[in-house]
């Protein structure tokens, strides 16, 4: 006899509390192996493939693609045990006492071990067993193999509503037809009181719940028609109702995380911005010479962003006040010993800020290689949460968008961000004469709590001096 186990959305780490289903990797009826990825989710940090710690037959999925789930919400159920007529590596549980895996990032040993699962629910962990080829079990065999086991198939939207009592343990329903009917009409079987023997949920119980739900929806719709005009005017700015064809875009996933972080930055940080134009002609000449070098000592090409990043680490060594954060509860400025340099990268999923770890220990070539690696991961949506957190200072090259200047918003909880505009030919007074030079605008937004304008101006001036005369940087190498 099969045992149906419920797999819940695990804690993905980094303080994440929710994730959005991007793509299901399995269908109901598929046979999955232990630690096989079953769903791809998007968190506020990255895209993650979530492996299931159980091996068996998928009996239900909770949530459609695009649904946002909190940590601990059910993802799917798996019938553990060899179904009739199916061969493969579906694990047989050694203890029926475990009903769901742990919701922690690496699982707890008891629940998964007792069910034949590894207990590991993150990519990169697990038993290392190869993933089994997906096999579809015929519905009649699936129903027969799990008919003896109660299965919870309530939609996520209903599972999360806590207005009615919820069945503890397995839901008393046997008939696959009853389960299918409830699923089609978004009826949460956990909240139904069965009229059959020992509380068994019958089709009549589901039909009654469907009628009740339809009556409730109809009554709500009638009430909404009466209240909508007044509510729309009252809620709209200046008492003007929004256009009925206006598009509403949910702030969730990466976009929601960016919105929250920027709002928090502007709310908590008293920021100020200073800027300066710099002649980048010599910097561009030095870069061209670096990249034109040949022979055994010639390394990979060095980008302008890598050179600017190296200049930033040298400037932060001179002005460590800007490599800090503020502990608002303790009312303390926390000076950070190492520089973990973030750089803004625009992707199809939105703006992300990958972090170059220990940038203060790297040269321009090493920083450039790491920036290239992280940029490629950002473009493919494969950055891990750890690669997007822990920055101490951010470099924002908005010049790639063809603009000259901007006032960057600090990447909370950091203390400063350097913005770089496009480098373009402009008339410039050079050695007492008017000439065409490669000019760039540099903008520094800083937290006025960690330093005053003199320190911020000194930092920015040092960066500009290194851009105009790269030899200045040699003094610190």
mmCIF file of C-alpha atoms in Angstrom, residues 42-432:
data_model
loop_
_atom_site.group_PDB
_atom_site.id
_atom_site.type_symbol
_atom_site.label_atom_id
_atom_site.label_comp_id
_atom_site.label_asym_id
_atom_site.label_seq_id
_atom_site.Cartn_x
_atom_site.Cartn_y
_atom_site.Cartn_z
ATOM 1 C CA UNK A 42 11.569 32.702 -8.317
ATOM 2 C CA UNK A 43 12.430 34.384 -5.060
ATOM 3 C CA UNK A 44 13.285 37.994 -4.415
ATOM 4 C CA UNK A 45 16.909 36.987 -4.943
ATOM 5 C CA UNK A 46 17.161 34.405 -7.694
ATOM 6 C CA UNK A 47 15.641 31.531 -9.658
ATOM 7 C CA UNK A 48 15.878 28.216 -7.790
ATOM 8 C CA UNK A 49 15.088 24.631 -8.768
ATOM 9 C CA UNK A 50 13.559 22.858 -5.768
ATOM 10 C CA UNK A 51 14.212 19.102 -5.472
ATOM 11 C CA UNK A 52 11.788 16.769 -3.705
ATOM 12 C CA UNK A 53 13.199 14.585 -0.908
ATOM 13 C CA UNK A 54 10.786 11.749 -1.729
ATOM 14 C CA UNK A 55 10.739 9.169 -4.493
ATOM 15 C CA UNK A 56 7.407 7.989 -5.849
ATOM 16 C CA UNK A 57 4.390 9.047 -7.917
ATOM 17 C CA UNK A 58 3.230 12.681 -7.982
ATOM 18 C CA UNK A 59 -0.432 12.670 -6.936
ATOM 19 C CA UNK A 60 -1.163 16.403 -6.709
ATOM 20 C CA UNK A 61 0.390 19.807 -7.336
ATOM 21 C CA UNK A 62 -0.529 22.915 -5.367
ATOM 22 C CA UNK A 63 -0.578 26.185 -7.280
ATOM 23 C CA UNK A 64 -0.407 27.129 -10.923
ATOM 24 C CA UNK A 65 2.549 28.822 -12.597
ATOM 25 C CA UNK A 66 2.618 32.441 -11.454
ATOM 26 C CA UNK A 67 1.233 31.634 -7.994
ATOM 27 C CA UNK A 68 3.151 33.088 -5.048
ATOM 28 C CA UNK A 69 3.591 30.779 -2.057
ATOM 29 C CA UNK A 70 4.878 31.407 1.451
ATOM 30 C CA UNK A 71 7.525 29.160 2.955
ATOM 31 C CA UNK A 72 5.803 26.121 4.470
ATOM 32 C CA UNK A 73 2.911 26.025 1.987
ATOM 33 C CA UNK A 74 2.287 22.659 0.261
ATOM 34 C CA UNK A 75 4.007 22.194 -3.097
ATOM 35 C CA UNK A 76 2.973 18.681 -4.072
ATOM 36 C CA UNK A 77 2.106 15.249 -2.726
ATOM 37 C CA UNK A 78 3.957 12.051 -3.594
ATOM 38 C CA UNK A 79 2.719 8.487 -3.265
ATOM 39 C CA UNK A 80 5.746 6.707 -1.841
ATOM 40 C CA UNK A 81 5.887 3.002 -2.614
ATOM 41 C CA UNK A 82 5.923 0.961 -5.817
ATOM 42 C CA UNK A 83 2.607 1.447 -7.693
ATOM 43 C CA UNK A 84 1.041 -1.560 -9.361
ATOM 44 C CA UNK A 85 2.574 -2.041 -12.771
ATOM 45 C CA UNK A 86 5.240 0.611 -12.293
ATOM 46 C CA UNK A 87 8.917 -0.124 -11.979
ATOM 47 C CA UNK A 88 11.589 2.288 -10.876
ATOM 48 C CA UNK A 89 13.220 3.651 -7.803
ATOM 49 C CA UNK A 90 10.189 4.863 -5.869
ATOM 50 C CA UNK A 91 11.228 4.567 -2.259
ATOM 51 C CA UNK A 92 9.347 2.453 0.230
ATOM 52 C CA UNK A 93 8.867 4.149 3.582
ATOM 53 C CA UNK A 94 10.239 2.475 6.635
ATOM 54 C CA UNK A 95 8.036 4.384 9.045
ATOM 55 C CA UNK A 96 4.476 5.649 8.483
ATOM 56 C CA UNK A 97 4.775 8.303 11.186
ATOM 57 C CA UNK A 98 6.280 11.009 8.934
ATOM 58 C CA UNK A 99 3.794 12.976 6.876
ATOM 59 C CA UNK A 100 5.854 15.849 5.465
ATOM 60 C CA UNK A 101 9.461 16.942 5.077
ATOM 61 C CA UNK A 102 11.043 19.596 7.197
ATOM 62 C CA UNK A 103 10.668 23.117 5.959
ATOM 63 C CA UNK A 104 14.261 24.009 6.796
ATOM 64 C CA UNK A 105 16.809 24.615 4.067
ATOM 65 C CA UNK A 106 18.521 21.224 4.551
ATOM 66 C CA UNK A 107 15.618 19.362 6.043
ATOM 67 C CA UNK A 108 15.424 17.439 9.263
ATOM 68 C CA UNK A 109 16.653 13.933 9.330
ATOM 69 C CA UNK A 110 13.603 12.260 10.788
ATOM 70 C CA UNK A 111 10.825 13.051 8.328
ATOM 71 C CA UNK A 112 12.756 12.375 5.167
ATOM 72 C CA UNK A 113 14.738 9.406 6.362
ATOM 73 C CA UNK A 114 11.660 7.599 7.544
ATOM 74 C CA UNK A 115 10.002 8.017 4.178
ATOM 75 C CA UNK A 116 12.933 7.006 2.035
ATOM 76 C CA UNK A 117 13.772 10.608 1.143
ATOM 77 C CA UNK A 118 17.082 12.342 1.687
ATOM 78 C CA UNK A 119 15.682 15.247 3.656
ATOM 79 C CA UNK A 120 17.700 17.633 1.491
ATOM 80 C CA UNK A 121 15.520 20.093 -0.360
ATOM 81 C CA UNK A 122 17.956 22.518 -2.012
ATOM 82 C CA UNK A 123 19.888 22.170 -5.257
ATOM 83 C CA UNK A 124 23.432 21.001 -4.578
ATOM 84 C CA UNK A 125 22.479 18.820 -1.629
ATOM 85 C CA UNK A 126 21.211 15.262 -1.491
ATOM 86 C CA UNK A 127 22.192 11.709 -2.005
ATOM 87 C CA UNK A 128 23.625 12.241 -5.430
ATOM 88 C CA UNK A 129 21.396 9.566 -6.942
ATOM 89 C CA UNK A 130 20.777 10.155 -10.669
ATOM 90 C CA UNK A 131 17.373 11.547 -11.543
ATOM 91 C CA UNK A 132 15.007 8.960 -12.929
ATOM 92 C CA UNK A 133 13.505 9.388 -16.380
ATOM 93 C CA UNK A 134 10.012 10.874 -16.097
ATOM 94 C CA UNK A 135 7.335 8.227 -16.577
ATOM 95 C CA UNK A 136 3.617 8.825 -16.798
ATOM 96 C CA UNK A 137 1.418 6.402 -14.878
ATOM 97 C CA UNK A 138 -1.977 5.676 -16.422
ATOM 98 C CA UNK A 139 -4.761 7.372 -14.396
ATOM 99 C CA UNK A 140 -6.474 4.070 -13.650
ATOM 100 C CA UNK A 141 -3.283 2.638 -12.160
ATOM 101 C CA UNK A 142 -2.543 5.811 -10.240
ATOM 102 C CA UNK A 143 -6.027 5.934 -8.769
ATOM 103 C CA UNK A 144 -5.902 2.254 -7.863
ATOM 104 C CA UNK A 145 -2.459 2.529 -6.240
ATOM 105 C CA UNK A 146 -3.384 5.450 -4.023
ATOM 106 C CA UNK A 147 -7.114 4.897 -3.598
ATOM 107 C CA UNK A 148 -6.535 3.501 -0.132
ATOM 108 C CA UNK A 149 -4.574 6.595 0.946
ATOM 109 C CA UNK A 150 -6.238 9.956 1.704
ATOM 110 C CA UNK A 151 -4.813 12.725 -0.496
ATOM 111 C CA UNK A 152 -5.014 16.474 0.106
ATOM 112 C CA UNK A 153 -5.594 18.288 -3.170
ATOM 113 C CA UNK A 154 -6.935 21.638 -2.057
ATOM 114 C CA UNK A 155 -5.829 24.665 -4.067
ATOM 115 C CA UNK A 156 -3.268 26.912 -2.422
ATOM 116 C CA UNK A 157 -5.603 29.888 -2.269
ATOM 117 C CA UNK A 158 -7.986 27.858 -0.111
ATOM 118 C CA UNK A 159 -5.315 26.121 1.987
ATOM 119 C CA UNK A 160 -4.035 29.459 3.201
ATOM 120 C CA UNK A 161 -7.440 30.678 4.421
ATOM 121 C CA UNK A 162 -7.805 29.957 8.125
ATOM 122 C CA UNK A 163 -11.454 30.796 8.644
ATOM 123 C CA UNK A 164 -12.788 27.239 9.017
ATOM 124 C CA UNK A 165 -11.513 24.266 11.013
ATOM 125 C CA UNK A 166 -8.929 22.208 9.177
ATOM 126 C CA UNK A 167 -8.610 18.410 9.304
ATOM 127 C CA UNK A 168 -5.549 17.303 11.239
ATOM 128 C CA UNK A 169 -3.739 14.528 9.414
ATOM 129 C CA UNK A 170 -4.969 12.800 6.216
ATOM 130 C CA UNK A 171 -8.190 13.998 4.651
ATOM 131 C CA UNK A 172 -10.931 11.312 4.801
ATOM 132 C CA UNK A 173 -11.659 10.884 1.091
ATOM 133 C CA UNK A 174 -11.259 7.765 -1.013
ATOM 134 C CA UNK A 175 -12.907 8.310 -4.388
ATOM 135 C CA UNK A 176 -10.665 9.789 -7.132
ATOM 136 C CA UNK A 177 -13.835 11.281 -8.629
ATOM 137 C CA UNK A 178 -14.489 13.243 -5.438
ATOM 138 C CA UNK A 179 -10.914 14.507 -5.419
ATOM 139 C CA UNK A 180 -11.115 15.517 -9.067
ATOM 140 C CA UNK A 181 -14.451 17.285 -8.614
ATOM 141 C CA UNK A 182 -13.135 19.225 -5.629
ATOM 142 C CA UNK A 183 -9.989 20.220 -7.499
ATOM 143 C CA UNK A 184 -11.948 21.471 -10.515
ATOM 144 C CA UNK A 185 -14.093 23.734 -8.324
ATOM 145 C CA UNK A 186 -11.312 24.916 -5.930
ATOM 146 C CA UNK A 187 -12.898 23.183 -2.946
ATOM 147 C CA UNK A 188 -10.598 22.606 0.024
ATOM 148 C CA UNK A 189 -11.317 19.075 1.208
ATOM 149 C CA UNK A 190 -9.550 19.811 4.482
ATOM 150 C CA UNK A 191 -12.404 22.071 5.488
ATOM 151 C CA UNK A 192 -15.281 19.737 4.654
ATOM 152 C CA UNK A 193 -17.107 17.640 7.242
ATOM 153 C CA UNK A 194 -17.893 14.307 5.612
ATOM 154 C CA UNK A 195 -21.357 12.775 5.966
ATOM 155 C CA UNK A 196 -20.182 9.232 5.272
ATOM 156 C CA UNK A 197 -19.060 6.545 7.718
ATOM 157 C CA UNK A 198 -16.312 7.763 10.060
ATOM 158 C CA UNK A 199 -16.526 11.229 8.500
ATOM 159 C CA UNK A 200 -15.795 10.019 4.966
ATOM 160 C CA UNK A 201 -16.243 12.842 2.427
ATOM 161 C CA UNK A 202 -18.765 11.878 -0.250
ATOM 162 C CA UNK A 203 -19.657 13.441 -3.579
ATOM 163 C CA UNK A 204 -22.812 14.898 -2.019
ATOM 164 C CA UNK A 205 -20.615 16.793 0.445
ATOM 165 C CA UNK A 206 -18.547 18.289 -2.378
ATOM 166 C CA UNK A 207 -21.685 19.174 -4.400
ATOM 167 C CA UNK A 208 -23.102 20.951 -1.350
ATOM 168 C CA UNK A 209 -19.847 22.903 -0.891
ATOM 169 C CA UNK A 210 -19.860 23.897 -4.583
ATOM 170 C CA UNK A 211 -23.401 25.280 -4.323
ATOM 171 C CA UNK A 212 -22.519 27.197 -1.162
ATOM 172 C CA UNK A 213 -19.428 28.678 -2.777
ATOM 173 C CA UNK A 214 -21.363 29.740 -5.876
ATOM 174 C CA UNK A 215 -24.041 31.419 -3.763
ATOM 175 C CA UNK A 216 -21.376 33.249 -1.753
ATOM 176 C CA UNK A 217 -19.606 34.466 -4.881
ATOM 177 C CA UNK A 218 -22.887 35.659 -6.400
ATOM 178 C CA UNK A 219 -23.812 37.578 -3.236
ATOM 179 C CA UNK A 220 -20.367 39.169 -3.104
ATOM 180 C CA UNK A 221 -20.613 40.196 -6.751
ATOM 181 C CA UNK A 222 -23.989 41.874 -6.164
ATOM 182 C CA UNK A 223 -22.615 43.756 -3.168
ATOM 183 C CA UNK A 224 -19.522 44.801 -5.135
ATOM 184 C CA UNK A 225 -21.660 46.236 -7.945
ATOM 185 C CA UNK A 226 -23.392 48.490 -5.450
ATOM 186 C CA UNK A 227 -20.253 49.593 -3.605
ATOM 187 C CA UNK A 228 -17.710 49.744 -6.458
ATOM 188 C CA UNK A 229 -18.447 53.263 -7.787
ATOM 189 C CA UNK A 230 -18.265 54.878 -4.343
ATOM 190 C CA UNK A 231 -15.220 52.852 -3.250
ATOM 191 C CA UNK A 232 -13.306 53.588 -6.448
ATOM 192 C CA UNK A 233 -13.739 57.338 -6.117
ATOM 193 C CA UNK A 234 -12.893 57.289 -2.409
ATOM 194 C CA UNK A 235 -9.729 55.232 -2.903
ATOM 195 C CA UNK A 236 -8.436 57.002 -6.001
ATOM 196 C CA UNK A 237 -6.078 59.977 -5.709
ATOM 197 C CA UNK A 238 -7.954 63.296 -5.625
ATOM 198 C CA UNK A 239 -11.218 61.377 -5.669
ATOM 199 C CA UNK A 240 -10.769 60.338 -9.324
ATOM 200 C CA UNK A 241 -11.515 56.723 -10.151
ATOM 201 C CA UNK A 242 -8.865 54.798 -12.098
ATOM 202 C CA UNK A 243 -9.632 54.047 -15.734
ATOM 203 C CA UNK A 244 -11.407 50.686 -16.066
ATOM 204 C CA UNK A 245 -8.848 49.532 -18.665
ATOM 205 C CA UNK A 246 -5.813 50.494 -16.543
ATOM 206 C CA UNK A 247 -3.230 47.738 -16.278
ATOM 207 C CA UNK A 248 -2.222 46.556 -12.810
ATOM 208 C CA UNK A 249 1.167 44.891 -12.454
ATOM 209 C CA UNK A 250 1.870 43.055 -9.180
ATOM 210 C CA UNK A 251 5.033 44.113 -7.350
ATOM 211 C CA UNK A 252 6.480 40.703 -6.583
ATOM 212 C CA UNK A 253 9.563 38.609 -7.188
ATOM 213 C CA UNK A 254 12.666 40.594 -8.085
ATOM 214 C CA UNK A 255 10.663 43.729 -8.947
ATOM 215 C CA UNK A 256 8.900 43.624 -5.583
ATOM 216 C CA UNK A 257 12.173 43.122 -3.718
ATOM 217 C CA UNK A 258 13.767 46.061 -5.549
ATOM 218 C CA UNK A 259 10.751 48.269 -4.768
ATOM 219 C CA UNK A 260 10.899 47.374 -1.071
ATOM 220 C CA UNK A 261 14.633 47.970 -0.850
ATOM 221 C CA UNK A 262 14.546 51.326 -2.651
ATOM 222 C CA UNK A 263 11.605 52.502 -0.558
ATOM 223 C CA UNK A 264 13.408 51.503 2.620
ATOM 224 C CA UNK A 265 16.564 53.266 1.462
ATOM 225 C CA UNK A 266 14.768 56.541 0.842
ATOM 226 C CA UNK A 267 12.800 56.213 4.087
ATOM 227 C CA UNK A 268 15.700 55.402 6.423
ATOM 228 C CA UNK A 269 18.805 56.954 4.856
ATOM 229 C CA UNK A 270 19.382 60.738 4.783
ATOM 230 C CA UNK A 271 21.222 60.657 1.471
ATOM 231 C CA UNK A 272 23.051 63.433 -0.370
ATOM 232 C CA UNK A 273 24.645 63.471 -3.819
ATOM 233 C CA UNK A 274 27.727 65.188 -5.177
ATOM 234 C CA UNK A 275 29.117 64.892 -8.676
ATOM 235 C CA UNK A 276 32.052 65.913 -10.847
ATOM 236 C CA UNK A 277 33.018 65.785 -14.519
ATOM 237 C CA UNK A 278 36.301 64.023 -15.215
ATOM 238 C CA UNK A 279 38.560 63.738 -18.259
ATOM 239 C CA UNK A 280 38.759 59.991 -18.899
ATOM 240 C CA UNK A 281 41.014 60.236 -21.947
ATOM 241 C CA UNK A 282 44.097 58.908 -20.139
ATOM 242 C CA UNK A 283 42.109 56.086 -18.522
ATOM 243 C CA UNK A 284 40.839 54.962 -21.930
ATOM 244 C CA UNK A 285 44.388 55.124 -23.311
ATOM 245 C CA UNK A 286 45.716 53.003 -20.437
ATOM 246 C CA UNK A 287 42.946 50.443 -20.988
ATOM 247 C CA UNK A 288 43.750 50.274 -24.717
ATOM 248 C CA UNK A 289 47.425 49.700 -23.917
ATOM 249 C CA UNK A 290 46.549 46.931 -21.449
ATOM 250 C CA UNK A 291 44.375 45.137 -23.951
ATOM 251 C CA UNK A 292 46.879 45.568 -26.790
ATOM 252 C CA UNK A 293 49.632 43.813 -24.858
ATOM 253 C CA UNK A 294 50.803 40.517 -26.329
ATOM 254 C CA UNK A 295 53.043 37.732 -25.164
ATOM 255 C CA UNK A 296 52.990 35.347 -22.198
ATOM 256 C CA UNK A 297 52.243 38.139 -19.725
ATOM 257 C CA UNK A 298 49.184 39.346 -21.616
ATOM 258 C CA UNK A 299 45.984 38.421 -19.780
ATOM 259 C CA UNK A 300 42.297 38.690 -20.667
ATOM 260 C CA UNK A 301 40.787 41.981 -21.800
ATOM 261 C CA UNK A 302 40.142 44.492 -19.029
ATOM 262 C CA UNK A 303 36.835 46.398 -19.068
ATOM 263 C CA UNK A 304 36.290 50.016 -18.098
ATOM 264 C CA UNK A 305 34.004 48.792 -15.296
ATOM 265 C CA UNK A 306 36.813 46.632 -13.901
ATOM 266 C CA UNK A 307 39.185 49.618 -13.855
ATOM 267 C CA UNK A 308 36.571 51.786 -12.134
ATOM 268 C CA UNK A 309 35.938 49.003 -9.607
ATOM 269 C CA UNK A 310 39.655 48.835 -8.802
ATOM 270 C CA UNK A 311 39.718 52.614 -8.399
ATOM 271 C CA UNK A 312 36.763 52.349 -5.995
ATOM 272 C CA UNK A 313 38.538 49.806 -3.781
ATOM 273 C CA UNK A 314 41.583 52.079 -3.617
ATOM 274 C CA UNK A 315 39.369 55.046 -2.733
ATOM 275 C CA UNK A 316 37.567 53.078 -0.011
ATOM 276 C CA UNK A 317 40.949 52.215 1.535
ATOM 277 C CA UNK A 318 41.563 55.945 1.879
ATOM 278 C CA UNK A 319 38.019 56.800 2.958
ATOM 279 C CA UNK A 320 36.744 53.776 4.960
ATOM 280 C CA UNK A 321 33.788 55.811 6.280
ATOM 281 C CA UNK A 322 31.970 55.013 3.034
ATOM 282 C CA UNK A 323 32.497 51.260 3.448
ATOM 283 C CA UNK A 324 30.155 51.013 6.414
ATOM 284 C CA UNK A 325 26.554 50.652 7.502
ATOM 285 C CA UNK A 326 24.393 52.094 10.264
ATOM 286 C CA UNK A 327 22.878 50.019 13.065
ATOM 287 C CA UNK A 328 19.780 52.126 13.685
ATOM 288 C CA UNK A 329 18.697 50.232 16.804
ATOM 289 C CA UNK A 330 22.072 50.570 18.511
ATOM 290 C CA UNK A 331 22.656 54.038 16.999
ATOM 291 C CA UNK A 332 26.107 52.973 15.838
ATOM 292 C CA UNK A 333 28.119 53.265 12.637
ATOM 293 C CA UNK A 334 29.590 49.875 11.745
ATOM 294 C CA UNK A 335 32.874 50.118 9.820
ATOM 295 C CA UNK A 336 33.362 47.050 7.616
ATOM 296 C CA UNK A 337 36.811 45.545 7.243
ATOM 297 C CA UNK A 338 36.422 44.055 3.765
ATOM 298 C CA UNK A 339 35.048 45.465 0.514
ATOM 299 C CA UNK A 340 32.363 43.350 -1.133
ATOM 300 C CA UNK A 341 31.694 45.352 -4.269
ATOM 301 C CA UNK A 342 28.231 45.221 -5.816
ATOM 302 C CA UNK A 343 27.602 46.297 -9.398
ATOM 303 C CA UNK A 344 24.215 47.050 -10.919
ATOM 304 C CA UNK A 345 23.188 44.743 -13.770
ATOM 305 C CA UNK A 346 20.011 45.078 -15.825
ATOM 306 C CA UNK A 347 18.453 41.745 -16.807
ATOM 307 C CA UNK A 348 15.175 40.537 -18.271
ATOM 308 C CA UNK A 349 14.013 39.858 -14.704
ATOM 309 C CA UNK A 350 14.841 43.402 -13.620
ATOM 310 C CA UNK A 351 17.698 45.164 -11.868
ATOM 311 C CA UNK A 352 19.997 42.939 -9.822
ATOM 312 C CA UNK A 353 23.211 43.700 -7.937
ATOM 313 C CA UNK A 354 25.717 40.807 -7.987
ATOM 314 C CA UNK A 355 28.530 41.094 -5.449
ATOM 315 C CA UNK A 356 32.274 40.652 -6.061
ATOM 316 C CA UNK A 357 33.531 39.179 -2.789
ATOM 317 C CA UNK A 358 36.734 40.532 -1.224
ATOM 318 C CA UNK A 359 37.212 43.049 -4.027
ATOM 319 C CA UNK A 360 39.882 44.819 -1.937
ATOM 320 C CA UNK A 361 42.176 41.787 -2.386
ATOM 321 C CA UNK A 362 41.778 41.630 -6.183
ATOM 322 C CA UNK A 363 43.506 43.441 -9.023
ATOM 323 C CA UNK A 364 41.685 44.886 -12.043
ATOM 324 C CA UNK A 365 42.084 41.673 -14.040
ATOM 325 C CA UNK A 366 40.637 39.495 -11.264
ATOM 326 C CA UNK A 367 37.756 41.899 -10.635
ATOM 327 C CA UNK A 368 36.982 41.990 -14.365
ATOM 328 C CA UNK A 369 36.892 38.199 -14.611
ATOM 329 C CA UNK A 370 34.519 37.958 -11.631
ATOM 330 C CA UNK A 371 32.272 40.709 -13.025
ATOM 331 C CA UNK A 372 32.069 38.842 -16.347
ATOM 332 C CA UNK A 373 31.222 35.569 -14.608
ATOM 333 C CA UNK A 374 28.514 37.092 -12.413
ATOM 334 C CA UNK A 375 27.067 39.071 -15.337
ATOM 335 C CA UNK A 376 26.611 35.884 -17.348
ATOM 336 C CA UNK A 377 24.881 34.194 -14.405
ATOM 337 C CA UNK A 378 22.619 37.255 -14.070
ATOM 338 C CA UNK A 379 21.620 37.117 -17.738
ATOM 339 C CA UNK A 380 20.686 33.455 -17.483
ATOM 340 C CA UNK A 381 18.863 33.905 -14.161
ATOM 341 C CA UNK A 382 21.214 31.535 -12.320
ATOM 342 C CA UNK A 383 22.541 33.832 -9.614
ATOM 343 C CA UNK A 384 22.179 32.337 -6.150
ATOM 344 C CA UNK A 385 20.830 34.395 -3.237
ATOM 345 C CA UNK A 386 24.321 34.411 -1.695
ATOM 346 C CA UNK A 387 25.740 36.053 -4.831
ATOM 347 C CA UNK A 388 23.209 38.898 -4.529
ATOM 348 C CA UNK A 389 23.665 39.787 -0.865
ATOM 349 C CA UNK A 390 26.350 41.029 1.476
ATOM 350 C CA UNK A 391 27.578 43.984 -0.563
ATOM 351 C CA UNK A 392 29.278 46.899 1.236
ATOM 352 C CA UNK A 393 29.535 49.399 -1.655
ATOM 353 C CA UNK A 394 27.868 49.531 -5.078
ATOM 354 C CA UNK A 395 29.133 50.709 -8.468
ATOM 355 C CA UNK A 396 26.385 51.681 -10.922
ATOM 356 C CA UNK A 397 27.374 52.147 -14.568
ATOM 357 C CA UNK A 398 24.234 53.758 -15.981
ATOM 358 C CA UNK A 399 26.271 55.116 -18.885
ATOM 359 C CA UNK A 400 25.459 51.905 -20.754
ATOM 360 C CA UNK A 401 21.945 53.331 -21.179
ATOM 361 C CA UNK A 402 23.329 56.359 -23.001
ATOM 362 C CA UNK A 403 22.786 58.882 -20.195
ATOM 363 C CA UNK A 404 25.310 61.314 -18.761
ATOM 364 C CA UNK A 405 24.251 61.556 -15.117
ATOM 365 C CA UNK A 406 21.910 60.404 -12.396
ATOM 366 C CA UNK A 407 21.356 60.557 -8.639
ATOM 367 C CA UNK A 408 21.722 56.928 -7.497
ATOM 368 C CA UNK A 409 19.623 55.546 -4.659
ATOM 369 C CA UNK A 410 21.796 53.832 -2.060
ATOM 370 C CA UNK A 411 21.553 50.049 -1.988
ATOM 371 C CA UNK A 412 20.307 49.614 1.602
ATOM 372 C CA UNK A 413 21.953 48.934 4.072
ATOM 373 C CA UNK A 414 25.124 50.226 2.416
ATOM 374 C CA UNK A 415 26.382 53.785 2.936
ATOM 375 C CA UNK A 416 27.235 54.907 -0.591
ATOM 376 C CA UNK A 417 26.957 54.261 -4.316
ATOM 377 C CA UNK A 418 29.099 55.596 -7.157
ATOM 378 C CA UNK A 419 27.274 56.282 -10.420
ATOM 379 C CA UNK A 420 29.106 56.478 -13.750
ATOM 380 C CA UNK A 421 27.679 58.151 -16.848
ATOM 381 C CA UNK A 422 28.623 57.542 -20.463
ATOM 382 C CA UNK A 423 32.140 58.415 -21.628
ATOM 383 C CA UNK A 424 31.861 60.619 -24.703
ATOM 384 C CA UNK A 425 33.868 63.244 -26.624
ATOM 385 C CA UNK A 426 33.303 66.765 -25.302
ATOM 386 C CA UNK A 427 35.096 70.104 -25.543
ATOM 387 C CA UNK A 428 37.506 70.368 -22.610
ATOM 388 C CA UNK A 429 40.276 72.707 -21.537
ATOM 389 C CA UNK A 430 43.434 70.570 -21.554
ATOM 390 C CA UNK A 431 46.830 72.088 -20.698
ATOM 391 C CA UNK A 432 45.460 75.582 -21.246
#
